[in-house]
Coordinates of C-alpha atoms and ligand atoms in Angstrom, one line a residue:
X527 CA 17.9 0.9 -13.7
X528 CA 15.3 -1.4 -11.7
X529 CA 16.7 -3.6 -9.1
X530 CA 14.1 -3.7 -6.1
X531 CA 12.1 -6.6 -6.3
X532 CA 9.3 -7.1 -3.4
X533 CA 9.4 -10.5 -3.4
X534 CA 12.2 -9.8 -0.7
X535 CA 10.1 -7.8 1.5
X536 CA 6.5 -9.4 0.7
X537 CA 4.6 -9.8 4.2
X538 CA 6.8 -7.5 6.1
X539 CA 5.4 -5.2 9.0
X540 CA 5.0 -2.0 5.7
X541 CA 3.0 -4.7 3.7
X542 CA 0.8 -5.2 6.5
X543 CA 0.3 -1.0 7.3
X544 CA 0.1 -0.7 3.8
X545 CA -2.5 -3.4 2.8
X546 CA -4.6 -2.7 5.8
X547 CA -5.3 0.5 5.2
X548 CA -6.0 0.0 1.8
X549 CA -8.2 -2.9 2.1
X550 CA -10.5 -0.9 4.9
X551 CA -10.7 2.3 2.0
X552 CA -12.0 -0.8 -0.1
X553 CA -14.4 -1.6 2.2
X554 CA -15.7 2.1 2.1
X555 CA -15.7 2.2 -1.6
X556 CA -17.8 -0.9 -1.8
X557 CA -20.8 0.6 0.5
X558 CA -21.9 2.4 -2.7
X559 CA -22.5 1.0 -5.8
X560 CA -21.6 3.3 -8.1
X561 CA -18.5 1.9 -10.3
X562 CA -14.9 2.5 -9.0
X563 CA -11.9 2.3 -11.2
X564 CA -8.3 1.4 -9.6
X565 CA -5.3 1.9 -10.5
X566 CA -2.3 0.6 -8.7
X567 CA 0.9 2.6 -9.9
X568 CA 3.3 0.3 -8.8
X569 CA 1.7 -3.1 -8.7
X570 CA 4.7 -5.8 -8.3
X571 CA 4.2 -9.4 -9.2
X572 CA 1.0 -9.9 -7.4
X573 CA 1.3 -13.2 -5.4
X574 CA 4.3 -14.2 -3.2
X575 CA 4.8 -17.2 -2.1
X576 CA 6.6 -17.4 0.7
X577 CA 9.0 -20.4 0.4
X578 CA 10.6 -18.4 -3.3
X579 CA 14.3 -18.0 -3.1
X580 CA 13.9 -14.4 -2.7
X581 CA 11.5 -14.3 -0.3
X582 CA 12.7 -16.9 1.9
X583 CA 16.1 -14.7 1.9
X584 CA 15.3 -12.0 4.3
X585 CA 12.2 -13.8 5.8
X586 CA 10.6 -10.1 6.2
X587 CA 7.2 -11.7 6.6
X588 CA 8.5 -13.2 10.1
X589 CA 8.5 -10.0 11.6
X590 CA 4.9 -8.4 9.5
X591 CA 1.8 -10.8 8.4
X592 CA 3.2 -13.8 10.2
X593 CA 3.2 -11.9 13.9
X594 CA -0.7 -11.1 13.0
X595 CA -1.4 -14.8 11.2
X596 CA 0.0 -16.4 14.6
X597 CA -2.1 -14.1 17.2
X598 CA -5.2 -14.6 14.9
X599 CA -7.7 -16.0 17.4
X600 CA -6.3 -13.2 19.8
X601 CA -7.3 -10.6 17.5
X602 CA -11.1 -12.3 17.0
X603 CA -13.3 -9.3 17.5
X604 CA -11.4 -6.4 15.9
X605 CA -13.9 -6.3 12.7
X606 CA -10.9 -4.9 10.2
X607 CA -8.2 -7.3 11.4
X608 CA -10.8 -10.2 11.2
X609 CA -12.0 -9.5 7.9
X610 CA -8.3 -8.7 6.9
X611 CA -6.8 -12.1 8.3
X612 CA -9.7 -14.2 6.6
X613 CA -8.6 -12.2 2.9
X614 CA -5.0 -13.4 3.6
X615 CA -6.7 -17.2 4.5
X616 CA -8.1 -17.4 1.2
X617 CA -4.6 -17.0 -0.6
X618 CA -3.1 -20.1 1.4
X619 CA -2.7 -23.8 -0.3
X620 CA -3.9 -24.9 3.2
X621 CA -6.2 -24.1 5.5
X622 CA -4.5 -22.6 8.5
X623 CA -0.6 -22.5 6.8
X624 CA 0.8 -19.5 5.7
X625 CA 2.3 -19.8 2.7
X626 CA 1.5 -16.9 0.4
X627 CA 1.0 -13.5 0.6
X628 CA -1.0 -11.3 -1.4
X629 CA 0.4 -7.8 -3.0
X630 CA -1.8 -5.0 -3.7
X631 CA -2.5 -6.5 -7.2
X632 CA -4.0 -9.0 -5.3
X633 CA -5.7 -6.9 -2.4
X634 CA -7.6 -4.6 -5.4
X635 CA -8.9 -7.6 -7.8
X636 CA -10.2 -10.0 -5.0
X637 CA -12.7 -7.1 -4.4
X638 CA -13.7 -6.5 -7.8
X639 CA -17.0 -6.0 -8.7
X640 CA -18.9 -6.4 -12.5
X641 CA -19.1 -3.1 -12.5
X642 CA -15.5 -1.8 -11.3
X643 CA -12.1 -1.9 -13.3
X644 CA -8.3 -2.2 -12.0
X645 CA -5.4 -0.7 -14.3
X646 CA -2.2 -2.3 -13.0
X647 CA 1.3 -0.7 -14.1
X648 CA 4.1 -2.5 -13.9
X649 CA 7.8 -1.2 -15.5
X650 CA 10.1 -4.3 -14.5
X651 CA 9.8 -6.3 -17.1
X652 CA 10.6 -9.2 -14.8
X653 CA 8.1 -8.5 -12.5
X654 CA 5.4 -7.7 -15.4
X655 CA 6.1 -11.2 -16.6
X656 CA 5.1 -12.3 -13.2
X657 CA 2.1 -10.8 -12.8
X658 CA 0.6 -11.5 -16.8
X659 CA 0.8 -14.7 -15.1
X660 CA -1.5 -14.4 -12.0
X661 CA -4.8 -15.4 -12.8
X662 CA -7.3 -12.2 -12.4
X663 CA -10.9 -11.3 -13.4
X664 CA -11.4 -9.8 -17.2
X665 CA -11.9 -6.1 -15.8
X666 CA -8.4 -6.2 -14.7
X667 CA -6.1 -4.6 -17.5
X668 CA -2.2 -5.2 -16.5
X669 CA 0.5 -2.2 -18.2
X670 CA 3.7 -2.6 -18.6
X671 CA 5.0 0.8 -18.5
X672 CA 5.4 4.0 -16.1
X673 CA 2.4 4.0 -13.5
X674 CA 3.2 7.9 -13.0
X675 CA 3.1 8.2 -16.6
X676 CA 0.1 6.1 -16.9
X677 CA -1.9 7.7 -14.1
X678 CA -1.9 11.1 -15.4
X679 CA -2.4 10.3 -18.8
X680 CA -5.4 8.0 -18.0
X681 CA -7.5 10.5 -16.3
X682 CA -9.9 11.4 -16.0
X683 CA -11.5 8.2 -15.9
X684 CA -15.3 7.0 -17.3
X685 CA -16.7 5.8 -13.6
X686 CA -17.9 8.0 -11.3
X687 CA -15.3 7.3 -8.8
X688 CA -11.6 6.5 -8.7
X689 CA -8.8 5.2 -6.4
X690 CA -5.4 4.6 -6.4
X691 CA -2.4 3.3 -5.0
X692 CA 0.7 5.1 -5.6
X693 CA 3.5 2.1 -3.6
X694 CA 6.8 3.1 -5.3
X695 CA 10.5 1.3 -4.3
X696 CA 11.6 4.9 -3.9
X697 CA 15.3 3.4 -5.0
X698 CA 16.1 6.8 -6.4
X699 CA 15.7 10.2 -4.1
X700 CA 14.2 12.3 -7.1
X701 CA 11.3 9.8 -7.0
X702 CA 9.8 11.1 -3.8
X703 CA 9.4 14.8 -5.6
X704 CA 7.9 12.8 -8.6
X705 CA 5.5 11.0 -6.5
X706 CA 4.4 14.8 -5.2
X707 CA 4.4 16.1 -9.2
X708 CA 2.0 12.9 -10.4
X709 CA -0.2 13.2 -7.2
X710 CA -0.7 17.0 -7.8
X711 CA -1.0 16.6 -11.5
X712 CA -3.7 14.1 -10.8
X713 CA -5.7 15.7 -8.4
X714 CA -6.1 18.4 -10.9
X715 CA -7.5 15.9 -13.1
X716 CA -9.6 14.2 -10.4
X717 CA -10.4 15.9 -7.8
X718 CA -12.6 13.5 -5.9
X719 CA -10.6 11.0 -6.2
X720 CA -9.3 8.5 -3.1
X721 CA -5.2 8.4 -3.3
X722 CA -3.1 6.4 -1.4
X723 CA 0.4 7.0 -1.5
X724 CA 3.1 4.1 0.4
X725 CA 6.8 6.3 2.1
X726 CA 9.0 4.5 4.1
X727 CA 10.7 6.1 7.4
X728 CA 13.8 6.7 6.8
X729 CA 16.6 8.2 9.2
X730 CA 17.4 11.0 6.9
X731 CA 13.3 11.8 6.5
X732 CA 13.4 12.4 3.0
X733 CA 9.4 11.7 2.6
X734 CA 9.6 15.4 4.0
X735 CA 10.1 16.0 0.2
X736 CA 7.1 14.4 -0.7
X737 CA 4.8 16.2 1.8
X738 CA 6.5 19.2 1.0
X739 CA 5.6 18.9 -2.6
X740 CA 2.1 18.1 -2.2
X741 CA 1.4 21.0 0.0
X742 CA 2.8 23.4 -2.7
X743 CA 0.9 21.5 -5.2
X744 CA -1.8 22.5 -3.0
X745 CA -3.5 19.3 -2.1
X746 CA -4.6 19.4 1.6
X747 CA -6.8 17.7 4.0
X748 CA -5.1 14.2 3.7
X749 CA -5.6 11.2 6.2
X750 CA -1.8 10.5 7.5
X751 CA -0.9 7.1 9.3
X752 CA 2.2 6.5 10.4
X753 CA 3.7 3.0 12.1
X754 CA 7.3 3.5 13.6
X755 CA 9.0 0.3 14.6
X756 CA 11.5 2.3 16.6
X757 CA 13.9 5.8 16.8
X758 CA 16.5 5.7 14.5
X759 CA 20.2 4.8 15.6
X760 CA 22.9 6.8 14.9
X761 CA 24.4 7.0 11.4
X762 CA 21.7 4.0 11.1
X763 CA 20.1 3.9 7.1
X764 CA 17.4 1.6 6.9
X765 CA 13.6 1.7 6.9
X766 CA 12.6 2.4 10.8
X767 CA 8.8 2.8 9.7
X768 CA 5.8 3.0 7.5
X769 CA 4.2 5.5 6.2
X770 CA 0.8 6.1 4.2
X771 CA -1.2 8.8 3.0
X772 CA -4.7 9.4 2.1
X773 CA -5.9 11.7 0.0
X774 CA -10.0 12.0 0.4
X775 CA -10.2 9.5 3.1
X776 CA -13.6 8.7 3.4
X777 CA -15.3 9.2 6.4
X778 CA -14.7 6.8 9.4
X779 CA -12.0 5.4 7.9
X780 CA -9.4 6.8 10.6
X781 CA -10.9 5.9 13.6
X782 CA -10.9 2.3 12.2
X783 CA -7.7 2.3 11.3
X784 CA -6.9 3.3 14.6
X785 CA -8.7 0.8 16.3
X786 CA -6.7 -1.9 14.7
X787 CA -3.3 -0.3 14.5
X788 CA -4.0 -0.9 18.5
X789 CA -4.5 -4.2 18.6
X790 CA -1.1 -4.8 15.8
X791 CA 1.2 -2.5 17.9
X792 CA 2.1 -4.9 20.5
X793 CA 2.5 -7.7 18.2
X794 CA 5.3 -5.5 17.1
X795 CA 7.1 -5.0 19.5
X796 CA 7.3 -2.8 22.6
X797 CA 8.8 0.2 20.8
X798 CA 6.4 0.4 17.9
X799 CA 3.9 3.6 17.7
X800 CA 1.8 4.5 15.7
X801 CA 0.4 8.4 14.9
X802 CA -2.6 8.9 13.3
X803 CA -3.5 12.3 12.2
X804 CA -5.0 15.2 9.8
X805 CA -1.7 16.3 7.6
X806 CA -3.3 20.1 6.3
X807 CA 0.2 21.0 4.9
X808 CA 2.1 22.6 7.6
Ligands
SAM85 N1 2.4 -2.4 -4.7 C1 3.0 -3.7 -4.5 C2 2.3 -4.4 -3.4 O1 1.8 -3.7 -2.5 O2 2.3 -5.6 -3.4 C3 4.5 -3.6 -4.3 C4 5.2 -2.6 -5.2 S1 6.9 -2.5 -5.0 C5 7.1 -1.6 -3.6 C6 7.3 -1.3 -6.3 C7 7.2 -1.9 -7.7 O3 7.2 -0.8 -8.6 C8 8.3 -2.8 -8.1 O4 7.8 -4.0 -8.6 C9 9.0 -2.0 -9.2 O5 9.5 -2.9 -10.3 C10 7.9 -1.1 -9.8 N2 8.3 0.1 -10.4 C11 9.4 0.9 -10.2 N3 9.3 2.1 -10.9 C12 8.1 2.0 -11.5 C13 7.4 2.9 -12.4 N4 8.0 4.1 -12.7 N5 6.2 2.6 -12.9 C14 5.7 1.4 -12.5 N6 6.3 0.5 -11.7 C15 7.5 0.8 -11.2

């Protein structure tokens, strides 16, 4: 059974770790131009706007995109957060307001080129519906159906070069061991390719599982960034942090991450850290 729905948590401090990072691999990708195909695994609706019933619930966005959309002209001269900020400006309905934010869907098909294609999966049906009605360049094919599934029986792939984003709700526990299973099956398939897979931090650390399964899978050498709001409380169960892998990383891409995770931190609030670092399965 599906129940998540992002549209609760669109714009909140994980969107923000996770669409970073995968808008500056983007901007890697894009220095060559050899075709790339994506493939988001776990796409969402798309587009959130943030005055939707659901959205405007929980208000996540208060404590994520809108912290960075406020302190804009203070982060002027950070190239990553600049170019960022100026992406999320362009999804607005006025200059300057900040009424929308964009979901990976989003992130992947502004930056589409002629010669690039995006595979979205999508299994809510709910959610699919949403997002057959986002308006989206021709080289963008939307699935309804298993992005795991669809991932490993889609490769390999015709281009030259492939990335992914693997961003699942992770409502069930067995789905963290799955994540590792697909990954592994995929990089079998693909070994070049550039994966980027979402965890959140929990208290009990069950993304352990994940790692865990990707090292016996044997995939190594992965780019691991990791934003922690705060320690956990005691007997506390909610999401304390972010977490996101990348598999290939291409070169230079940490140290730039790094440079902006600096300049978010404090906009986070005095106990948020962030840990950067080679993950080589141990
Ligand atoms: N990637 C989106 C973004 O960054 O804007 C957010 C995705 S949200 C965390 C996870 C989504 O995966 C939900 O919309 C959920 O319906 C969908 N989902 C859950 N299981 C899935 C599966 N096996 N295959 C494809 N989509 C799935």
């Amino acid at each position: 059974m599906l129940s998540y729905q992002h549209a609760y948590h669109a714009g909140n401090f994980a969107d923000v770790h996770k669409h970073l990072t995968l808008f500056a691999v983007i901007d890697h990708l894009l220095r060559k131009k050899s075709p790339v195909t994506y493939m988001d695994t776990h796409a969402g609706r798309g587009l959130y706007p943030l005055a939707a019933e659901e959205t405007a619930r929980l208000q996540e966005y208060r404590e994520g995109v809108a912290r960075l959309w406020q302190a804009r002209a203070r982060l002027a001269g950070e190239p990553l957060l600049d170019d960022w900020l100026a992406a999320v400006g362009r999804v607005q309905s006025r200059a300057g307001g900040l009424d929308h934010y964009p979901g990976s869907p989003w992130w992947l098909s502004a930056r589409l080129r002629a010669q690039d294609r995006l595979m979205l999966f999508e299994l809510h049906p709910g959610e699919h519906g949403h997002l057959t009605r986002q308006a989206l360049p021709d080289n963008v094919q939307r699935i309804h159906g298993d992005g795991l599934q669809g991932l490993v029986k889609r490769l390999p792939v015709p281009t030259p070069r492939l990335c992914v984003l693997v961003d699942p709700s992770y409502e069930r526990k067995a789905e963290y061991a799955e994540v590792a299973e697909a990954v592994c099956q995929a990089m079998r398939k693909a070994r070049h390719a550039v994966v980027l897979v979402w965890y959140p931090l929990l208290p009990a650390g069950r993304h352990r599982e994940l790692l865990e399964g990707l090292r016996e899978g044997g995939v190594r050498k992965i780019w691991r960034s990791e934003l922690r709001l705060r320690e956990s409380r005691e007997g506390e169960r909610g999401m304390v942090g972010s977490g996101m892998l990348v598999i290939n990383a291409p070169w230079g891409l940490d140290e730039r991450l790094e440079a902006a995770m600096a300049k978010v931190l404090p906009l986070l609030g005095e106990t948020s850290r962030h840990r950067g670092d080679w993950w080589v399965g141990e």
